[in-house]
Amino acid sequence: MPQETAASGGFGPHNADVSRLIEPSIRTALPHYLPLGVFPLILAAAAYGGWWLLPPFLFFAAATPLDRALGLDGRNMDPAKAPGRRLIWHNLPVWCWAFLWPVTLVFGLWQILVANPFAIWENVILAIILTMEAQAVFIVGHELVHRRTPWERRWGEFLLASASYPQYATEHVYIHHAQVGTPHDMGSAPKGESFWSYFPKEIVSNLTNSWKMASQLLARRRLPVWHYSNPFWRYGIYVAFWYGLVFWMGGIWAVLVFLFLGFCCVFSMKISNYLQHYGLRRVLLPNGRWEKVAPRHSWSADWKFSNWMFFNMQRH
């Protein structure tokens, strides 16, 4: 059976049905261009304010009714039939989002902090719109930091820095993926742990563990922790760029607001992380190793429209 059935509400840790496969093509990639439709709406809202602030909210609100209308799709793409050259049409919307978002964010910030053509309530609503869309930074950034090409990984880090969370690139790839579903992964909440207990531990461990991992990787190469290849140098530069830009536009109060909005994005992402692995544990084998990661070690969702909008992120 696919990861989900209608009876289970499109949500669960089940295995995907390998007999139902899709092949990469323009046709199968086309729905994943839908997320790009929000950018002209946000730009219009930032340019004109007023009633133009409404369409982005309608766009965000469309997911639930359209999920119900379009139903589920538990098919997977066969990696053996998906060489890089055939994935270009699937990669293109991710790349487009990755480059459109910084431009949109800067324009929105400029309108709020510098041009300031709107009333206070319009600025507040525009900031909320930007924050809501900024949550997708963790979807696209997550996708890019997993890529093989250096420019994609670096750009993914830059996107994550716009939400004040670039160290996620190290922690997620080197720690979460290796230790998911074990007590060693703070991102895998054990059964019975509340979100409010999980959240602060995950925030702290994400930073401390990513630093430890970066240090260990350098030590394996017999390099000092302050070597220029330490990714935290890049993270610092990226974060300094965003906060320097915001400070130049609006001063210290703008920096504090930007920090708060970044916190809101991280908070939303941590709710998702909490749910995706809650209560799921890998088995410790007799040889002392943990069983291999399988689809059953994450709670995934097969809602068709949401996975179009989130680049299949819900099928974690």
PDB file of C-alpha atoms in Angstrom:
ATOM      1  CA  MET A   1       0.000   0.000   0.000  1.00  0.00           C
ATOM      2  CA  PRO A   2       1.162   3.587  -0.410  1.00  0.00           C
ATOM      3  CA  GLN A   3       2.400   5.475   2.584  1.00  0.00           C
ATOM      4  CA  GLU A   4      -1.148   6.468   3.337  1.00  0.00           C
ATOM      5  CA  THR A   5      -4.679   5.476   2.613  1.00  0.00           C
ATOM      6  CA  ALA A   6      -7.814   7.513   2.766  1.00  0.00           C
ATOM      7  CA  ALA A   7      -8.786   5.637   5.894  1.00  0.00           C
ATOM      8  CA  SER A   8      -5.684   6.817   7.700  1.00  0.00           C
ATOM      9  CA  GLY A   9      -6.249  10.412   6.697  1.00  0.00           C
ATOM     10  CA  GLY A  10      -3.152  10.695   4.543  1.00  0.00           C
ATOM     11  CA  PHE A  11      -0.795  10.559   7.496  1.00  0.00           C
ATOM     12  CA  GLY A  12       1.367   7.795   8.910  1.00  0.00           C
ATOM     13  CA  PRO A  13       4.683   5.958   9.020  1.00  0.00           C
ATOM     14  CA  HIS A  14       3.848   3.171   6.577  1.00  0.00           C
ATOM     15  CA  ASN A  15       6.000   1.943   3.736  1.00  0.00           C
ATOM     16  CA  ALA A  16       5.438   3.257   0.242  1.00  0.00           C
ATOM     17  CA  ASP A  17       4.193   0.964  -2.494  1.00  0.00           C
ATOM     18  CA  VAL A  18       7.127   0.406  -4.837  1.00  0.00           C
ATOM     19  CA  SER A  19       4.768  -0.960  -7.482  1.00  0.00           C
ATOM     20  CA  ARG A  20       3.342   2.532  -8.002  1.00  0.00           C
ATOM     21  CA  LEU A  21       6.155   4.578  -9.470  1.00  0.00           C
ATOM     22  CA  ILE A  22       6.328   7.773 -11.458  1.00  0.00           C
ATOM     23  CA  GLU A  23       9.003   8.821 -13.893  1.00  0.00           C
ATOM     24  CA  PRO A  24      10.505  12.317 -14.076  1.00  0.00           C
ATOM     25  CA  SER A  25       8.986  14.404 -16.851  1.00  0.00           C
ATOM     26  CA  ILE A  26       7.649  17.872 -17.553  1.00  0.00           C
ATOM     27  CA  ARG A  27       4.139  16.595 -16.875  1.00  0.00           C
ATOM     28  CA  THR A  28       4.931  15.171 -13.440  1.00  0.00           C
ATOM     29  CA  ALA A  29       7.044  18.222 -12.547  1.00  0.00           C
ATOM     30  CA  LEU A  30       4.482  20.827 -13.618  1.00  0.00           C
ATOM     31  CA  PRO A  31       2.406  20.829 -10.376  1.00  0.00           C
ATOM     32  CA  HIS A  32       5.534  21.673  -8.384  1.00  0.00           C
ATOM     33  CA  TYR A  33       5.649  25.073 -10.089  1.00  0.00           C
ATOM     34  CA  LEU A  34       2.536  26.085  -8.139  1.00  0.00           C
ATOM     35  CA  PRO A  35       4.526  27.465  -5.152  1.00  0.00           C
ATOM     36  CA  LEU A  36       6.008  30.098  -7.458  1.00  0.00           C
ATOM     37  CA  GLY A  37       2.549  31.601  -7.894  1.00  0.00           C
ATOM     38  CA  VAL A  38       2.753  33.271  -4.498  1.00  0.00           C
ATOM     39  CA  PHE A  39       5.607  35.573  -5.499  1.00  0.00           C
ATOM     40  CA  PRO A  40       3.661  37.942  -7.779  1.00  0.00           C
ATOM     41  CA  LEU A  41       0.978  38.089  -5.090  1.00  0.00           C
ATOM     42  CA  ILE A  42       3.485  39.045  -2.381  1.00  0.00           C
ATOM     43  CA  LEU A  43       5.199  41.571  -4.646  1.00  0.00           C
ATOM     44  CA  ALA A  44       1.847  43.171  -5.475  1.00  0.00           C
ATOM     45  CA  ALA A  45       0.969  43.276  -1.770  1.00  0.00           C
ATOM     46  CA  ALA A  46       4.314  44.912  -0.989  1.00  0.00           C
ATOM     47  CA  ALA A  47       3.916  47.406  -3.822  1.00  0.00           C
ATOM     48  CA  TYR A  48       0.308  48.475  -3.333  1.00  0.00           C
ATOM     49  CA  GLY A  49      -0.862  47.423   0.148  1.00  0.00           C
ATOM     50  CA  GLY A  50      -4.576  47.700   0.904  1.00  0.00           C
ATOM     51  CA  TRP A  51      -6.720  44.975  -0.604  1.00  0.00           C
ATOM     52  CA  TRP A  52      -3.639  43.591  -2.369  1.00  0.00           C
ATOM     53  CA  LEU A  53      -2.660  42.165   1.016  1.00  0.00           C
ATOM     54  CA  LEU A  54      -5.546  39.689   0.820  1.00  0.00           C
ATOM     55  CA  PRO A  55      -4.549  37.426  -2.145  1.00  0.00           C
ATOM     56  CA  PRO A  56      -1.445  35.968  -0.437  1.00  0.00           C
ATOM     57  CA  PHE A  57      -3.593  34.847   2.504  1.00  0.00           C
ATOM     58  CA  LEU A  58      -6.074  33.233   0.119  1.00  0.00           C
ATOM     59  CA  PHE A  59      -3.180  31.472  -1.572  1.00  0.00           C
ATOM     60  CA  PHE A  60      -1.920  30.147   1.775  1.00  0.00           C
ATOM     61  CA  ALA A  61      -5.419  29.070   2.810  1.00  0.00           C
ATOM     62  CA  ALA A  62      -6.068  27.065  -0.352  1.00  0.00           C
ATOM     63  CA  ALA A  63      -4.129  23.984   0.748  1.00  0.00           C
ATOM     64  CA  THR A  64      -6.665  22.385   3.087  1.00  0.00           C
ATOM     65  CA  PRO A  65      -9.750  22.495   0.833  1.00  0.00           C
ATOM     66  CA  LEU A  66      -7.717  21.532  -2.234  1.00  0.00           C
ATOM     67  CA  ASP A  67      -6.139  18.626  -0.357  1.00  0.00           C
ATOM     68  CA  ARG A  68      -9.616  17.364   0.441  1.00  0.00           C
ATOM     69  CA  ALA A  69     -10.728  17.849  -3.150  1.00  0.00           C
ATOM     70  CA  LEU A  70      -7.682  16.318  -4.870  1.00  0.00           C
ATOM     71  CA  GLY A  71      -7.049  13.516  -2.379  1.00  0.00           C
ATOM     72  CA  LEU A  72      -3.907  11.438  -1.907  1.00  0.00           C
ATOM     73  CA  ASP A  73      -0.993  10.364  -4.053  1.00  0.00           C
ATOM     74  CA  GLY A  74       1.442   7.898  -2.492  1.00  0.00           C
ATOM     75  CA  ARG A  75       3.555   7.236  -5.564  1.00  0.00           C
ATOM     76  CA  ASN A  76       7.332   7.519  -5.496  1.00  0.00           C
ATOM     77  CA  MET A  77       9.933   8.258  -8.122  1.00  0.00           C
ATOM     78  CA  ASP A  78      12.276   5.378  -8.926  1.00  0.00           C
ATOM     79  CA  PRO A  79      15.856   6.569  -8.244  1.00  0.00           C
ATOM     80  CA  ALA A  80      17.162   4.108 -10.835  1.00  0.00           C
ATOM     81  CA  LYS A  81      15.096   5.854 -13.501  1.00  0.00           C
ATOM     82  CA  ALA A  82      15.828   9.390 -12.364  1.00  0.00           C
ATOM     83  CA  PRO A  83      19.298  10.485 -13.535  1.00  0.00           C
ATOM     84  CA  GLY A  84      20.167  14.120 -12.965  1.00  0.00           C
ATOM     85  CA  ARG A  85      19.549  15.202 -16.554  1.00  0.00           C
ATOM     86  CA  ARG A  86      15.964  13.934 -16.349  1.00  0.00           C
ATOM     87  CA  LEU A  87      15.320  15.819 -13.118  1.00  0.00           C
ATOM     88  CA  ILE A  88      15.901  19.269 -14.593  1.00  0.00           C
ATOM     89  CA  TRP A  89      12.181  20.070 -14.742  1.00  0.00           C
ATOM     90  CA  HIS A  90      11.798  19.015 -11.105  1.00  0.00           C
ATOM     91  CA  ASN A  91      14.850  21.003 -10.021  1.00  0.00           C
ATOM     92  CA  LEU A  92      13.866  24.184 -11.834  1.00  0.00           C
ATOM     93  CA  PRO A  93      10.990  25.238  -9.513  1.00  0.00           C
ATOM     94  CA  VAL A  94      13.227  24.681  -6.480  1.00  0.00           C
ATOM     95  CA  TRP A  95      15.941  26.856  -8.004  1.00  0.00           C
ATOM     96  CA  CYS A  96      13.400  29.509  -9.006  1.00  0.00           C
ATOM     97  CA  TRP A  97      11.985  29.666  -5.480  1.00  0.00           C
ATOM     98  CA  ALA A  98      15.496  29.839  -4.040  1.00  0.00           C
ATOM     99  CA  PHE A  99      16.357  32.920  -6.094  1.00  0.00           C
ATOM    100  CA  LEU A 100      12.963  34.619  -6.010  1.00  0.00           C
ATOM    101  CA  TRP A 101      12.656  34.536  -2.224  1.00  0.00           C
ATOM    102  CA  PRO A 102      15.658  36.760  -1.332  1.00  0.00           C
ATOM    103  CA  VAL A 103      14.526  39.333  -3.902  1.00  0.00           C
ATOM    104  CA  THR A 104      10.974  39.270  -2.566  1.00  0.00           C
ATOM    105  CA  LEU A 105      12.126  39.471   1.052  1.00  0.00           C
ATOM    106  CA  VAL A 106      14.418  42.431   0.387  1.00  0.00           C
ATOM    107  CA  PHE A 107      11.693  44.280  -1.527  1.00  0.00           C
ATOM    108  CA  GLY A 108       9.185  43.652   1.242  1.00  0.00           C
ATOM    109  CA  LEU A 109      11.627  44.837   3.897  1.00  0.00           C
ATOM    110  CA  TRP A 110      12.422  47.916   1.815  1.00  0.00           C
ATOM    111  CA  GLN A 111       8.751  48.810   1.574  1.00  0.00           C
ATOM    112  CA  ILE A 112       8.249  48.405   5.319  1.00  0.00           C
ATOM    113  CA  LEU A 113      11.466  49.953   6.614  1.00  0.00           C
ATOM    114  CA  VAL A 114      12.586  52.482   4.002  1.00  0.00           C
ATOM    115  CA  ALA A 115       9.889  53.502   1.525  1.00  0.00           C
ATOM    116  CA  ASN A 116       7.184  53.136   4.195  1.00  0.00           C
ATOM    117  CA  PRO A 117       4.216  54.080   1.991  1.00  0.00           C
ATOM    118  CA  PHE A 118       1.667  52.245   4.129  1.00  0.00           C
ATOM    119  CA  ALA A 119      -0.236  52.595   7.363  1.00  0.00           C
ATOM    120  CA  ILE A 120       1.040  50.699  10.400  1.00  0.00           C
ATOM    121  CA  TRP A 121      -1.582  47.973  10.039  1.00  0.00           C
ATOM    122  CA  GLU A 122      -0.533  47.396   6.427  1.00  0.00           C
ATOM    123  CA  ASN A 123       3.110  47.079   7.469  1.00  0.00           C
ATOM    124  CA  VAL A 124       2.156  44.559  10.149  1.00  0.00           C
ATOM    125  CA  ILE A 125       0.128  42.449   7.719  1.00  0.00           C
ATOM    126  CA  LEU A 126       2.894  42.582   5.112  1.00  0.00           C
ATOM    127  CA  ALA A 127       5.398  41.431   7.752  1.00  0.00           C
ATOM    128  CA  ILE A 128       3.082  38.529   8.613  1.00  0.00           C
ATOM    129  CA  ILE A 129       2.842  37.572   4.931  1.00  0.00           C
ATOM    130  CA  LEU A 130       6.627  37.607   4.589  1.00  0.00           C
ATOM    131  CA  THR A 131       6.983  35.501   7.732  1.00  0.00           C
ATOM    132  CA  MET A 132       4.436  32.956   6.539  1.00  0.00           C
ATOM    133  CA  GLU A 133       6.215  32.504   3.224  1.00  0.00           C
ATOM    134  CA  ALA A 134       9.615  32.539   4.940  1.00  0.00           C
ATOM    135  CA  GLN A 135       8.695  29.249   6.584  1.00  0.00           C
ATOM    136  CA  ALA A 136       9.250  27.660   3.173  1.00  0.00           C
ATOM    137  CA  VAL A 137      12.925  28.588   3.575  1.00  0.00           C
ATOM    138  CA  PHE A 138      13.285  25.374   5.552  1.00  0.00           C
ATOM    139  CA  ILE A 139      11.674  23.370   2.764  1.00  0.00           C
ATOM    140  CA  VAL A 140      13.801  24.713  -0.072  1.00  0.00           C
ATOM    141  CA  GLY A 141      16.886  25.161   2.101  1.00  0.00           C
ATOM    142  CA  HIS A 142      16.527  21.567   3.293  1.00  0.00           C
ATOM    143  CA  GLU A 143      16.314  20.407  -0.297  1.00  0.00           C
ATOM    144  CA  LEU A 144      19.386  22.352  -1.383  1.00  0.00           C
ATOM    145  CA  VAL A 145      21.710  21.410   1.493  1.00  0.00           C
ATOM    146  CA  HIS A 146      21.225  17.789   0.462  1.00  0.00           C
ATOM    147  CA  ARG A 147      22.427  18.450  -3.067  1.00  0.00           C
ATOM    148  CA  ARG A 148      25.819  17.436  -4.421  1.00  0.00           C
ATOM    149  CA  THR A 149      26.780  20.644  -6.183  1.00  0.00           C
ATOM    150  CA  PRO A 150      28.532  23.180  -3.920  1.00  0.00           C
ATOM    151  CA  TRP A 151      26.578  26.185  -5.209  1.00  0.00           C
ATOM    152  CA  GLU A 152      23.266  24.568  -4.280  1.00  0.00           C
ATOM    153  CA  ARG A 153      24.460  23.704  -0.782  1.00  0.00           C
ATOM    154  CA  ARG A 154      25.855  27.205  -0.263  1.00  0.00           C
ATOM    155  CA  TRP A 155      22.674  28.841  -1.493  1.00  0.00           C
ATOM    156  CA  GLY A 156      20.656  26.598   0.790  1.00  0.00           C
ATOM    157  CA  GLU A 157      22.754  27.834   3.711  1.00  0.00           C
ATOM    158  CA  PHE A 158      22.181  31.427   2.614  1.00  0.00           C
ATOM    159  CA  LEU A 159      18.428  30.870   2.569  1.00  0.00           C
ATOM    160  CA  LEU A 160      18.509  29.307   6.027  1.00  0.00           C
ATOM    161  CA  ALA A 161      20.483  32.303   7.280  1.00  0.00           C
ATOM    162  CA  SER A 162      17.597  34.561   6.254  1.00  0.00           C
ATOM    163  CA  ALA A 163      15.672  32.789   9.029  1.00  0.00           C
ATOM    164  CA  SER A 164      18.664  33.052  11.411  1.00  0.00           C
ATOM    165  CA  TYR A 165      19.225  29.287  11.346  1.00  0.00           C
ATOM    166  CA  PRO A 166      22.084  28.342   8.979  1.00  0.00           C
ATOM    167  CA  GLN A 167      23.629  25.759  11.341  1.00  0.00           C
ATOM    168  CA  TYR A 168      20.663  23.556  10.449  1.00  0.00           C
ATOM    169  CA  ALA A 169      22.606  22.667   7.292  1.00  0.00           C
ATOM    170  CA  THR A 170      25.285  20.876   9.325  1.00  0.00           C
ATOM    171  CA  GLU A 171      23.094  19.398  12.040  1.00  0.00           C
ATOM    172  CA  HIS A 172      20.457  18.049   9.692  1.00  0.00           C
ATOM    173  CA  VAL A 173      22.758  16.414   7.161  1.00  0.00           C
ATOM    174  CA  TYR A 174      25.421  14.982   9.469  1.00  0.00           C
ATOM    175  CA  ILE A 175      23.526  14.320  12.700  1.00  0.00           C
ATOM    176  CA  HIS A 176      19.792  14.056  12.140  1.00  0.00           C
ATOM    177  CA  HIS A 177      20.050  11.752   9.139  1.00  0.00           C
ATOM    178  CA  ALA A 178      22.568   9.498  10.859  1.00  0.00           C
ATOM    179  CA  GLN A 179      20.834   9.305  14.233  1.00  0.00           C
ATOM    180  CA  VAL A 180      17.159   9.831  13.406  1.00  0.00           C
ATOM    181  CA  GLY A 181      14.842   7.626  15.414  1.00  0.00           C
ATOM    182  CA  THR A 182      17.402   7.070  18.177  1.00  0.00           C
ATOM    183  CA  PRO A 183      17.866   8.667  21.614  1.00  0.00           C
ATOM    184  CA  HIS A 184      20.946  10.436  20.213  1.00  0.00           C
ATOM    185  CA  ASP A 185      18.854  12.620  17.899  1.00  0.00           C
ATOM    186  CA  MET A 186      17.205  15.507  19.715  1.00  0.00           C
ATOM    187  CA  GLY A 187      15.058  16.037  16.623  1.00  0.00           C
ATOM    188  CA  SER A 188      13.303  12.693  17.180  1.00  0.00           C
ATOM    189  CA  ALA A 189      10.929  13.298  20.067  1.00  0.00           C
ATOM    190  CA  PRO A 190      10.283  10.175  22.170  1.00  0.00           C
ATOM    191  CA  LYS A 191       6.730   9.132  22.873  1.00  0.00           C
ATOM    192  CA  GLY A 192       5.266  11.129  25.721  1.00  0.00           C
ATOM    193  CA  GLU A 193       7.547  14.150  25.381  1.00  0.00           C
ATOM    194  CA  SER A 194       5.618  17.390  25.013  1.00  0.00           C
ATOM    195  CA  PHE A 195       6.514  19.927  22.371  1.00  0.00           C
ATOM    196  CA  TRP A 196       7.331  22.481  25.065  1.00  0.00           C
ATOM    197  CA  SER A 197       9.920  20.124  26.505  1.00  0.00           C
ATOM    198  CA  TYR A 198      11.213  19.206  23.060  1.00  0.00           C
ATOM    199  CA  PHE A 199      11.538  22.716  21.626  1.00  0.00           C
ATOM    200  CA  PRO A 200      14.229  24.299  23.856  1.00  0.00           C
ATOM    201  CA  LYS A 201      16.340  21.125  23.882  1.00  0.00           C
ATOM    202  CA  GLU A 202      16.206  20.885  20.103  1.00  0.00           C
ATOM    203  CA  ILE A 203      17.134  24.545  19.639  1.00  0.00           C
ATOM    204  CA  VAL A 204      20.169  24.322  21.925  1.00  0.00           C
ATOM    205  CA  SER A 205      21.354  20.938  20.666  1.00  0.00           C
ATOM    206  CA  ASN A 206      21.014  22.029  17.046  1.00  0.00           C
ATOM    207  CA  LEU A 207      23.579  24.759  17.613  1.00  0.00           C
ATOM    208  CA  THR A 208      25.931  22.912  19.959  1.00  0.00           C
ATOM    209  CA  ASN A 209      25.882  19.623  18.057  1.00  0.00           C
ATOM    210  CA  SER A 210      26.399  21.285  14.685  1.00  0.00           C
ATOM    211  CA  TRP A 211      29.467  23.065  16.097  1.00  0.00           C
ATOM    212  CA  LYS A 212      30.796  19.794  17.522  1.00  0.00           C
ATOM    213  CA  MET A 213      30.225  18.034  14.213  1.00  0.00           C
ATOM    214  CA  ALA A 214      31.982  20.783  12.254  1.00  0.00           C
ATOM    215  CA  SER A 215      34.913  20.535  14.684  1.00  0.00           C
ATOM    216  CA  GLN A 216      35.064  16.749  14.342  1.00  0.00           C
ATOM    217  CA  LEU A 217      35.027  16.914  10.552  1.00  0.00           C
ATOM    218  CA  LEU A 218      37.933  19.352  10.638  1.00  0.00           C
ATOM    219  CA  ALA A 219      39.815  17.206  13.156  1.00  0.00           C
ATOM    220  CA  ARG A 220      39.543  14.198  10.841  1.00  0.00           C
ATOM    221  CA  ARG A 221      41.360  16.274   8.241  1.00  0.00           C
ATOM    222  CA  ARG A 222      43.864  17.398  10.887  1.00  0.00           C
ATOM    223  CA  LEU A 223      42.746  20.988  10.584  1.00  0.00           C
ATOM    224  CA  PRO A 224      42.195  23.480  13.416  1.00  0.00           C
ATOM    225  CA  VAL A 225      38.669  24.419  14.369  1.00  0.00           C
ATOM    226  CA  TRP A 226      39.189  27.972  13.093  1.00  0.00           C
ATOM    227  CA  HIS A 227      40.253  26.816   9.630  1.00  0.00           C
ATOM    228  CA  TYR A 228      38.591  28.757   6.824  1.00  0.00           C
ATOM    229  CA  SER A 229      36.734  25.634   5.673  1.00  0.00           C
ATOM    230  CA  ASN A 230      34.730  25.552   8.905  1.00  0.00           C
ATOM    231  CA  PRO A 231      31.157  26.155   7.667  1.00  0.00           C
ATOM    232  CA  PHE A 232      30.459  28.421  10.628  1.00  0.00           C
ATOM    233  CA  TRP A 233      32.535  31.110   8.916  1.00  0.00           C
ATOM    234  CA  ARG A 234      30.053  31.034   6.051  1.00  0.00           C
ATOM    235  CA  TYR A 235      27.112  30.914   8.429  1.00  0.00           C
ATOM    236  CA  GLY A 236      28.401  33.989  10.219  1.00  0.00           C
ATOM    237  CA  ILE A 237      28.862  35.889   6.957  1.00  0.00           C
ATOM    238  CA  TYR A 238      25.380  34.993   5.741  1.00  0.00           C
ATOM    239  CA  VAL A 239      23.711  35.994   9.010  1.00  0.00           C
ATOM    240  CA  ALA A 240      25.767  39.202   9.162  1.00  0.00           C
ATOM    241  CA  PHE A 241      24.595  40.063   5.652  1.00  0.00           C
ATOM    242  CA  TRP A 242      20.922  39.735   6.526  1.00  0.00           C
ATOM    243  CA  TYR A 243      21.131  41.523   9.850  1.00  0.00           C
ATOM    244  CA  GLY A 244      23.416  44.192   8.430  1.00  0.00           C
ATOM    245  CA  LEU A 245      20.930  44.809   5.640  1.00  0.00           C
ATOM    246  CA  VAL A 246      18.026  45.051   8.070  1.00  0.00           C
ATOM    247  CA  PHE A 247      19.995  47.365  10.374  1.00  0.00           C
ATOM    248  CA  TRP A 248      20.883  49.613   7.437  1.00  0.00           C
ATOM    249  CA  MET A 249      17.235  49.768   6.445  1.00  0.00           C
ATOM    250  CA  GLY A 250      15.619  50.271   9.826  1.00  0.00           C
ATOM    251  CA  GLY A 251      18.067  50.416  12.715  1.00  0.00           C
ATOM    252  CA  ILE A 252      18.174  48.377  15.905  1.00  0.00           C
ATOM    253  CA  TRP A 253      14.405  48.023  16.288  1.00  0.00           C
ATOM    254  CA  ALA A 254      14.173  46.533  12.820  1.00  0.00           C
ATOM    255  CA  VAL A 255      16.888  44.043  13.796  1.00  0.00           C
ATOM    256  CA  LEU A 256      14.917  42.994  16.871  1.00  0.00           C
ATOM    257  CA  VAL A 257      11.749  42.547  14.810  1.00  0.00           C
ATOM    258  CA  PHE A 258      13.663  40.563  12.174  1.00  0.00           C
ATOM    259  CA  LEU A 259      15.056  38.345  14.933  1.00  0.00           C
ATOM    260  CA  PHE A 260      11.545  37.746  16.260  1.00  0.00           C
ATOM    261  CA  LEU A 261      10.208  36.909  12.797  1.00  0.00           C
ATOM    262  CA  GLY A 262      13.083  34.464  12.323  1.00  0.00           C
ATOM    263  CA  PHE A 263      12.174  32.886  15.646  1.00  0.00           C
ATOM    264  CA  CYS A 264       8.593  32.464  14.408  1.00  0.00           C
ATOM    265  CA  CYS A 265       9.870  30.637  11.321  1.00  0.00           C
ATOM    266  CA  VAL A 266      12.064  28.343  13.401  1.00  0.00           C
ATOM    267  CA  PHE A 267       9.215  27.716  15.845  1.00  0.00           C
ATOM    268  CA  SER A 268       6.954  26.634  12.990  1.00  0.00           C
ATOM    269  CA  MET A 269       9.653  24.371  11.569  1.00  0.00           C
ATOM    270  CA  LYS A 270      10.231  22.729  14.946  1.00  0.00           C
ATOM    271  CA  ILE A 271       6.529  21.914  15.225  1.00  0.00           C
ATOM    272  CA  SER A 272       6.859  20.086  11.918  1.00  0.00           C
ATOM    273  CA  ASN A 273      10.008  18.283  13.057  1.00  0.00           C
ATOM    274  CA  TYR A 274       8.342  17.290  16.309  1.00  0.00           C
ATOM    275  CA  LEU A 275       5.430  15.698  14.468  1.00  0.00           C
ATOM    276  CA  GLN A 276       7.474  14.034  11.735  1.00  0.00           C
ATOM    277  CA  HIS A 277       9.360  11.690  14.058  1.00  0.00           C
ATOM    278  CA  TYR A 278       7.322  11.738  17.258  1.00  0.00           C
ATOM    279  CA  GLY A 279       7.372   8.421  19.091  1.00  0.00           C
ATOM    280  CA  LEU A 280       9.125   6.497  16.310  1.00  0.00           C
ATOM    281  CA  ARG A 281      12.242   4.535  17.214  1.00  0.00           C
ATOM    282  CA  ARG A 282      14.677   2.383  15.279  1.00  0.00           C
ATOM    283  CA  VAL A 283      15.541  -1.029  16.714  1.00  0.00           C
ATOM    284  CA  LEU A 284      18.948  -1.548  18.314  1.00  0.00           C
ATOM    285  CA  LEU A 285      20.355  -4.687  16.674  1.00  0.00           C
ATOM    286  CA  PRO A 286      22.356  -7.423  18.474  1.00  0.00           C
ATOM    287  CA  ASN A 287      25.558  -6.133  16.840  1.00  0.00           C
ATOM    288  CA  GLY A 288      25.114  -2.827  18.649  1.00  0.00           C
ATOM    289  CA  ARG A 289      24.066  -0.892  15.569  1.00  0.00           C
ATOM    290  CA  TRP A 290      20.734   0.704  14.886  1.00  0.00           C
ATOM    291  CA  GLU A 291      18.590  -0.718  12.114  1.00  0.00           C
ATOM    292  CA  LYS A 292      18.662   1.152   8.819  1.00  0.00           C
ATOM    293  CA  VAL A 293      16.375   4.128   8.407  1.00  0.00           C
ATOM    294  CA  ALA A 294      13.119   3.207   6.676  1.00  0.00           C
ATOM    295  CA  PRO A 295       9.933   5.080   5.708  1.00  0.00           C
ATOM    296  CA  ARG A 296       8.280   3.800   8.885  1.00  0.00           C
ATOM    297  CA  HIS A 297      10.621   5.974  10.932  1.00  0.00           C
ATOM    298  CA  SER A 298       8.826   9.188   9.987  1.00  0.00           C
ATOM    299  CA  TRP A 299       5.226  10.316   9.929  1.00  0.00           C
ATOM    300  CA  SER A 300       4.567  11.311   6.342  1.00  0.00           C
ATOM    301  CA  ALA A 301       1.576  12.725   4.497  1.00  0.00           C
ATOM    302  CA  ASP A 302       0.373  11.944   0.990  1.00  0.00           C
ATOM    303  CA  TRP A 303      -1.957  14.885   0.432  1.00  0.00           C
ATOM    304  CA  LYS A 304      -1.495  15.694  -3.232  1.00  0.00           C
ATOM    305  CA  PHE A 305      -1.851  19.473  -3.267  1.00  0.00           C
ATOM    306  CA  SER A 306       0.261  20.096  -0.166  1.00  0.00           C
ATOM    307  CA  ASN A 307       3.069  17.991  -1.564  1.00  0.00           C
ATOM    308  CA  TRP A 308       2.924  19.938  -4.802  1.00  0.00           C
ATOM    309  CA  MET A 309       3.182  23.145  -2.805  1.00  0.00           C
ATOM    310  CA  PHE A 310       5.931  21.920  -0.460  1.00  0.00           C
ATOM    311  CA  PHE A 311       8.078  20.018  -2.974  1.00  0.00           C
ATOM    312  CA  ASN A 312       7.045  16.686  -1.397  1.00  0.00           C
ATOM    313  CA  MET A 313       8.424  17.724   1.986  1.00  0.00           C
ATOM    314  CA  GLN A 314       5.450  16.146   3.761  1.00  0.00           C
ATOM    315  CA  ARG A 315       6.495  12.775   2.354  1.00  0.00           C
ATOM    316  CA  HIS A 316       9.455  13.056   4.685  1.00  0.00           C
TER     317      HIS A 316
END
